[in-house]
Coordinates of C-alpha atoms and ligand atoms in Angstrom, one line a residue:
X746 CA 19.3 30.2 -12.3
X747 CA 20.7 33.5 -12.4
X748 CA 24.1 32.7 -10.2
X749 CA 27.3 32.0 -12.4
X750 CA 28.3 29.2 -10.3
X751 CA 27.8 26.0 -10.5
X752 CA 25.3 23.7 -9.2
X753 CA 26.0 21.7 -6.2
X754 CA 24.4 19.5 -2.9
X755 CA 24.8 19.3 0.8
X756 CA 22.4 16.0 2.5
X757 CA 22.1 14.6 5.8
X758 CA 21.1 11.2 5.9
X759 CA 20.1 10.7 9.8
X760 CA 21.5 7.8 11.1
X761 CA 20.5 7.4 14.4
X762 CA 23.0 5.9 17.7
X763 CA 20.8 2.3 17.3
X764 CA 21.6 2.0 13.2
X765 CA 25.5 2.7 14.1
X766 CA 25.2 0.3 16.7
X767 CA 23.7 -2.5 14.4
X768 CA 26.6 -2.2 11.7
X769 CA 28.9 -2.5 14.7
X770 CA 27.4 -5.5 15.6
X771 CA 26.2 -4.4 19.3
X772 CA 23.0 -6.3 20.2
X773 CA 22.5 -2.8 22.7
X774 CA 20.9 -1.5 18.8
X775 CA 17.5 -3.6 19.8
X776 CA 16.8 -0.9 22.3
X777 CA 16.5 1.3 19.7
X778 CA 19.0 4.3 21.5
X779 CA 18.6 7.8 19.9
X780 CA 19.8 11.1 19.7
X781 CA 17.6 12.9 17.7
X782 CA 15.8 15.2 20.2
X783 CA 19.2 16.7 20.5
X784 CA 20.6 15.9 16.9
X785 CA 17.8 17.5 14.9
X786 CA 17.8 21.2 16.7
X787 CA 21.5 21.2 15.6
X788 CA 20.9 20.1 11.9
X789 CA 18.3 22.7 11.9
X790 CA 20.2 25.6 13.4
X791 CA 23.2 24.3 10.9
X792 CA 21.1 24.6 8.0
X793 CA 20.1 27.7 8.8
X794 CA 23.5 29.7 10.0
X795 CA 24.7 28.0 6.8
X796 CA 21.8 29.5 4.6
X797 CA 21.4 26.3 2.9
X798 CA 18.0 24.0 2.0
X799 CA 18.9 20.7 2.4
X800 CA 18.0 17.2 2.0
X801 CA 18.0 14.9 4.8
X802 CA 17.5 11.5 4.4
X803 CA 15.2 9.7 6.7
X804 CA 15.3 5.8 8.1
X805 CA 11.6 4.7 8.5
X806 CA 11.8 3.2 11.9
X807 CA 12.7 6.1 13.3
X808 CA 10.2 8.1 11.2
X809 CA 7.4 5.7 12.4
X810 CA 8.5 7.2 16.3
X811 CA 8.0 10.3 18.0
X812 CA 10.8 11.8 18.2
X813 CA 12.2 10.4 14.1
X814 CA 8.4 12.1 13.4
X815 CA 9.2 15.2 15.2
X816 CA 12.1 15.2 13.2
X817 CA 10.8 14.8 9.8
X818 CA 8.3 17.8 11.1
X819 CA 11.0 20.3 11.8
X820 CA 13.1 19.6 8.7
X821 CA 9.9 19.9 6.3
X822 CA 8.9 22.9 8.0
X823 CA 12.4 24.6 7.4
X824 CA 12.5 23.8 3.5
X825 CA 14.5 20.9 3.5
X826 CA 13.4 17.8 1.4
X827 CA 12.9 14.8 3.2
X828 CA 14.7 11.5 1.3
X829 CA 14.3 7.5 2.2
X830 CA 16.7 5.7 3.8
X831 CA 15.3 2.7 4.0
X832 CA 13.6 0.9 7.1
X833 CA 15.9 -1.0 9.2
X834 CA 18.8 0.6 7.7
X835 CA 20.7 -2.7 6.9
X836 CA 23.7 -2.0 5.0
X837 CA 23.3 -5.5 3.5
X838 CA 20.0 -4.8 1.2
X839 CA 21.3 -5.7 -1.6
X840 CA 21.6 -9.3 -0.3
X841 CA 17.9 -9.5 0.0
X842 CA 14.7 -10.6 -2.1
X843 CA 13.0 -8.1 -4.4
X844 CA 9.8 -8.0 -2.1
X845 CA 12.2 -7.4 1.0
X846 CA 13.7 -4.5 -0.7
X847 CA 10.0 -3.3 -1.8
X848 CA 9.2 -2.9 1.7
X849 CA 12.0 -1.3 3.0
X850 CA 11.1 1.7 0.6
X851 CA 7.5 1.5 0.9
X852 CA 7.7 1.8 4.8
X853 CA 9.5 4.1 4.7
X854 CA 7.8 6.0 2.3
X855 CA 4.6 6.1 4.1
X856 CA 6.1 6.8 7.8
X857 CA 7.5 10.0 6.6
X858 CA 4.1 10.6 4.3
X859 CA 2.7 9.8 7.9
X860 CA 4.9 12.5 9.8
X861 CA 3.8 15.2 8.0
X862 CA 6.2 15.4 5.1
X863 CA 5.5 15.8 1.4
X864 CA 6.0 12.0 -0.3
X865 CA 9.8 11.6 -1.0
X866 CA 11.1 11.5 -4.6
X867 CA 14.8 10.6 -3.4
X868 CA 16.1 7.4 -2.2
X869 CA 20.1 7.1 -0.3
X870 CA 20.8 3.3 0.1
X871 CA 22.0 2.5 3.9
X872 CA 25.9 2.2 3.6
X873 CA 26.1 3.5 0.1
X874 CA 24.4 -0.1 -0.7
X875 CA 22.3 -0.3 -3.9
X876 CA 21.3 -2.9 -7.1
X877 CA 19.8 -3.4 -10.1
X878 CA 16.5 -4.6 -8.4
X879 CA 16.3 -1.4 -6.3
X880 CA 16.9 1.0 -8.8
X881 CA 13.7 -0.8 -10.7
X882 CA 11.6 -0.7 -7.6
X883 CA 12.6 3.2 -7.6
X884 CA 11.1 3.6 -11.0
X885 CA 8.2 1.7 -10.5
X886 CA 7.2 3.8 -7.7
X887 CA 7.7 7.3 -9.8
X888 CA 11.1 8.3 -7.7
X889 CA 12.7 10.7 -9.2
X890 CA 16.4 9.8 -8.3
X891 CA 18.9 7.4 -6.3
X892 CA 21.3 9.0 -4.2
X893 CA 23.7 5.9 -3.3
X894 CA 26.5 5.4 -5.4
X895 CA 30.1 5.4 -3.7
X896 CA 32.9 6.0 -6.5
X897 CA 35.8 4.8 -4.1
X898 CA 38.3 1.7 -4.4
X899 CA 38.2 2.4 -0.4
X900 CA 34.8 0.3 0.3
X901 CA 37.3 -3.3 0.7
X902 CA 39.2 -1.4 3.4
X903 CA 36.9 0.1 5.0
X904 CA 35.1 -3.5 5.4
X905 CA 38.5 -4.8 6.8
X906 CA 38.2 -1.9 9.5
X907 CA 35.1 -3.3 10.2
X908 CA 35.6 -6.7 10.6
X909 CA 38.6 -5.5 12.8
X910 CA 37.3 -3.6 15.6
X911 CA 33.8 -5.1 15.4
X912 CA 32.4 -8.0 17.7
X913 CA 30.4 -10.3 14.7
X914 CA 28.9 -13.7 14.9
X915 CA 29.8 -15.7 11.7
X916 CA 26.1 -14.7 10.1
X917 CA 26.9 -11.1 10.7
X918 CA 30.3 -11.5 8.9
X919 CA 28.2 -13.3 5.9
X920 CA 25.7 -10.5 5.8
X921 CA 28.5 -7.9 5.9
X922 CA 30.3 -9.5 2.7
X923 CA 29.4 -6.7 0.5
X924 CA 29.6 -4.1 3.1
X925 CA 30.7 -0.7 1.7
X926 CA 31.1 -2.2 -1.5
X927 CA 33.7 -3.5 -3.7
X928 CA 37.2 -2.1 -5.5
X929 CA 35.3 -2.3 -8.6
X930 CA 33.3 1.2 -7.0
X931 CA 35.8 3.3 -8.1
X932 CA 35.5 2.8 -11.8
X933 CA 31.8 4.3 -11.5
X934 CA 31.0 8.1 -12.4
X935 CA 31.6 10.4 -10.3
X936 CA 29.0 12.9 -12.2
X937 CA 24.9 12.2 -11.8
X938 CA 23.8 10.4 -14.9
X939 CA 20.9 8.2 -15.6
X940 CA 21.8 4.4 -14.7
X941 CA 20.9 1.6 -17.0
X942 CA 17.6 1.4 -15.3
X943 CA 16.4 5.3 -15.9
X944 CA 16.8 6.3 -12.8
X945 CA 18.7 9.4 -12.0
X946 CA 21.5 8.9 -10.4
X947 CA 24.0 11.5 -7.9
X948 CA 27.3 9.9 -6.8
X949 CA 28.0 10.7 -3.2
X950 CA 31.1 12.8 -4.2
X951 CA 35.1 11.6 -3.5
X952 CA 37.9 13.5 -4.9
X953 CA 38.6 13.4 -8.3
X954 CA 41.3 11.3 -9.9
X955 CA 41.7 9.7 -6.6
X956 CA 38.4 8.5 -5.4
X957 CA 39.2 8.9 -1.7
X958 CA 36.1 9.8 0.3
X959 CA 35.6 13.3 1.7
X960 CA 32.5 13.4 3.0
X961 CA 31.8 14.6 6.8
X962 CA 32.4 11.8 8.9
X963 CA 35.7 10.9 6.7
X964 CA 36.7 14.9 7.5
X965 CA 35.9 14.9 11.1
X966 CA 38.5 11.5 11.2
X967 CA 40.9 14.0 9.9
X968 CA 40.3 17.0 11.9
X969 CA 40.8 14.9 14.9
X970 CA 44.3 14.5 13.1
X971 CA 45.1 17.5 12.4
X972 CA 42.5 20.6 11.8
X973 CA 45.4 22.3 9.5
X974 CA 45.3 18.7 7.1
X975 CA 41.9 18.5 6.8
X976 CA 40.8 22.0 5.6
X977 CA 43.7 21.7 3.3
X978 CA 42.3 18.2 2.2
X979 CA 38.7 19.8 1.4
X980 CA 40.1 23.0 -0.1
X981 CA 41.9 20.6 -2.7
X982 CA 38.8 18.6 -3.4
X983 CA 36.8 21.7 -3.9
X984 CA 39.1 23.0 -6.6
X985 CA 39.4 19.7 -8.3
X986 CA 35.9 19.6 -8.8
X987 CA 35.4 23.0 -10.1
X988 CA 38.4 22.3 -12.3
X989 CA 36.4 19.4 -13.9
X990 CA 33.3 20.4 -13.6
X991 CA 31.9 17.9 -10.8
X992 CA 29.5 19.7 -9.0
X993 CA 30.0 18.1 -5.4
X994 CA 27.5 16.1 -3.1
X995 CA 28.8 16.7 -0.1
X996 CA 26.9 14.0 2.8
X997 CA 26.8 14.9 6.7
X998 CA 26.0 12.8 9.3
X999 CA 24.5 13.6 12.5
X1000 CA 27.7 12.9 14.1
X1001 CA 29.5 15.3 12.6
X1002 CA 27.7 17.9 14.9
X1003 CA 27.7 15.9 17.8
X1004 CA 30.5 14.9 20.3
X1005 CA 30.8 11.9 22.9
X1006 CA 28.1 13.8 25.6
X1007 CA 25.2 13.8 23.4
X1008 CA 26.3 10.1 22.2
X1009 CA 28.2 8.2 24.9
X1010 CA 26.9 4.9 23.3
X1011 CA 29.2 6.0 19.7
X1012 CA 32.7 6.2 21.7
X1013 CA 34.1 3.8 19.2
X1014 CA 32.8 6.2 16.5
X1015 CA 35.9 7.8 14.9
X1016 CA 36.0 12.4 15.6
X1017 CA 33.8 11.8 18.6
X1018 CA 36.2 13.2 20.9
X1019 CA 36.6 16.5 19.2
X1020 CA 33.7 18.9 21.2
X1021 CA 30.6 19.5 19.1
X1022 CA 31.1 23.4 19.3
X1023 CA 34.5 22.6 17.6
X1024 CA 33.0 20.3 14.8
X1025 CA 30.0 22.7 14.0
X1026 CA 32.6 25.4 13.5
X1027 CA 34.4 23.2 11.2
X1028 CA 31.7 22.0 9.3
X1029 CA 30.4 25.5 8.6
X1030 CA 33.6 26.7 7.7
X1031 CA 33.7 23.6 5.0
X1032 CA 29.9 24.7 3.9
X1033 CA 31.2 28.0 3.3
X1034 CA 34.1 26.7 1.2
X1035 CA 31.4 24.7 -1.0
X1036 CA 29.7 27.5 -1.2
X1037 CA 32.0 30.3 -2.6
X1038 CA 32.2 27.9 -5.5
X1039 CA 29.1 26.8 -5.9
X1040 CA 25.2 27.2 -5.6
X1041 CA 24.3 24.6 -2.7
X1042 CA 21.4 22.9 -2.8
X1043 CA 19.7 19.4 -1.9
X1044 CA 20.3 16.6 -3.8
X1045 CA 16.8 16.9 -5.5
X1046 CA 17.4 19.9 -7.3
X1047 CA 20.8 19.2 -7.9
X1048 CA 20.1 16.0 -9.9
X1049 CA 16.7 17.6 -11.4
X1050 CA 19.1 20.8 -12.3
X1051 CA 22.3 18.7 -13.4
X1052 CA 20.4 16.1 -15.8
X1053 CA 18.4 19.0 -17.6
X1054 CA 21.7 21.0 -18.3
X1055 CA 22.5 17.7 -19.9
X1056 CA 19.7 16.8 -21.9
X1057 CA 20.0 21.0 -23.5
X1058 CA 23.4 20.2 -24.1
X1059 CA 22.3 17.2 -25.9
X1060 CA 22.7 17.1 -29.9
X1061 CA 19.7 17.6 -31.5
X1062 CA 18.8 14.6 -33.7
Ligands
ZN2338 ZN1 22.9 5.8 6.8

C-alpha cells in the first residue's frame, strides 16, 4: 500500500426492525418487519458518496428472503464484502450448544452463498456476543477472522438499560444474562490480534484509555444531545487512536441513516428522532474524519492487512 496512513475499517452489520425488536422483547419481531428495501439504497449511496468499500454484515434469515437477498445482491455488486451475522441474530449465542452455534453460521453462510454473494470469510457475533466454541467452529470452517469483540466495561450498564425500558418474561431475562457482555470486556485488546484459538480477531473499536463505545448508534445518542458534543467526542477518539496506533473499526448500523418514517416500529430506538437527511450528513462528515487519518477499508482487509504488518515486524527466530 502506497498511502502513508494507516490502516483502518468502516462495517455495517444490518440489523433489520424484527432483530431490534426481538432484543426488546416485542413478540411484534415474529412478523418479521423490515426496512431493507429502503435501508439498503441508502447504505449503498453512503458507501459510495463516502468513497469507501465496505463490509456489511448479513443475518441469514433475512438473507434467505427477498428483499435481505436483494440486499446481499446490491452490496456484492458495489464491492463490499458480505460478513455473517448469524441466523436468528440472538444476542444470547453464546448460551447455546456447539451444534446450535454450528448452525447459526452455516445458514447463514449458505443463504448469502445462495443470494449471489462470494462465501463469507468474516463472522460479527449478534450483540458483540462470542466464545471459545465459536471461534473453533470459525476455524474449522476456514474463516479467516471474527469481528465481535467489545473492549468496554459499559456492556453491565447497557444490560441495566435494557432490563429497564424493556417488557421481558422471566426466560427472556435468563437468556439476556450475558447480554452485551461483562465488566471484565474492557481488559480485552483493543488492537486485532490472533485469539487463543487462531482466529483473527478485530475489536469493534472504543476510545482508548477509556473504553467508552463510539460506534454509530452510540454517536447518533449523542448528536441527538448535542451535534457540537458529539463531533467533538469522535474528533478526540480519532486522534487518540492515531496517537497509539489503533487503527479504528468503526460499526454503523442501519439506523444510523434512518429516522422514525422509514422505522415507526424503532421509536424507542435512541437518535431516531433526528431526520435521516440530518444523520447521513453526520455520518459522512464522521467518515471523512476517519478518513483524513486513515486508509478505510472493510474489516477483511483491515485484519488480513493489520496481522501481516505484524507477523513482518515479527523477530526473526
Ligand atoms: Zn446486529
Amino acid at each position: 500500500m502506497t498511502d502513508h496512513r494507516p490502516v483502518a475499517s468502516l462495517s455495517f452489520d444490518l440489523d433489520n426492525v424484527w432483530s431490534f425488536l426481538k432484543t426488546h422483547g416485542d413478540p411484534e419481531w415474529e412478523t418479521r418487519p423490515s426496512y431493507l428495501t429502503t435501508a439498503t439504497p441508502r447504505i449503498v449511496e453512503f458507501l459510495g458518496e463516502s468513497g469507501l468499500r465496505s463490509t456489511v454484515f448479513v443475518i441469514g434469515a433475512d438473507a434467505d428472503r427477498d428483499d435481505g437477498a436483494e440486499a446481499v445482491r446490491a452490496f456484492a455488486a458495489g464491492g463490499h464484502e458480505i460478513g455473517n451475522h448469524s441466523y436468528e441474530h440472538e444476542p444470547w449465542l453464546q448460551r447455546y450448544s456447539a451444534d446450535r452455534v454450528a448452525a447459526e453460521i452455516d445458514r447463514t453462510h449458505a443463504a448469502i452463498v445462495a443470494a449471489g454473494a462470494p462465501a463469507p470469510t468474516g463472522f460479527r457475533g449478534p450483540g458483540y456476543s462470542t466464545s471459545a466454541t465459536l471461534e473453533r467452529l470459525l476455524v474449522e470452517r476456514g474463516y479467516a477472522y471474527d469481528a465481535s469483540t467489545f473492549p468496554t466495561w459499559i456492556g453491565p450498564l447497557a444490560r441495566a438499560h435494557h432490563f429497564r425500558t424493556a417488557t421481558l418474561t422471566a426466560e427472556q431475562r435468563a437468556d439476556r444474562g450475558q447480554l452485551f457482555g461483562g465488566a471484565h470486556q474492557a481488559l480485552l485488546p483493543l488492537r486485532p490480534h490472533r485469539s487463543a484459538s487462531g482466529i483473527a480477531e478485530l475489536p469493534v473499536t472504543t476510545m482508548p484509555l477509556l473504553r467508552i463505545p463510539i460506534h454509530g448508534s452510540y454517536l447518533m445518542q449523542l448528536y441527538a444531545v448535542s451535534p457540537r458534543v458529539a463531533r467533538l467526542y469522535f474528533s478526540t477518539a480519532v486522534r487518540l487512536c492515531r496517537a497509539r496506533g489503533i487503527g479504528m473499526t468503526m460499526l454503523l448500523h442501519p439506523t444510523d441513516l434512518l429516522d422514525r418514517r422509514d422505522a415507526p416500529a424503532l421509536d424507542f430506538f435512541p437518535g431516531m428522532g433526528v431526520p435521516a437527511r440530518e444523520k447521513f450528513a453526520f455520518m459522512r462528515w464522521v467518515t471523512a474524519a476517519m478518513q483524513r487519518h486513515f486508509t478505510v477499508l472493510g474489516t477483511r482487509d483491515h485484519v488480513l492487512h493489520a496481522l501481516e504488518a505484524e507477523s513482518s515486524c515479527a523477530p526473526v527466530p
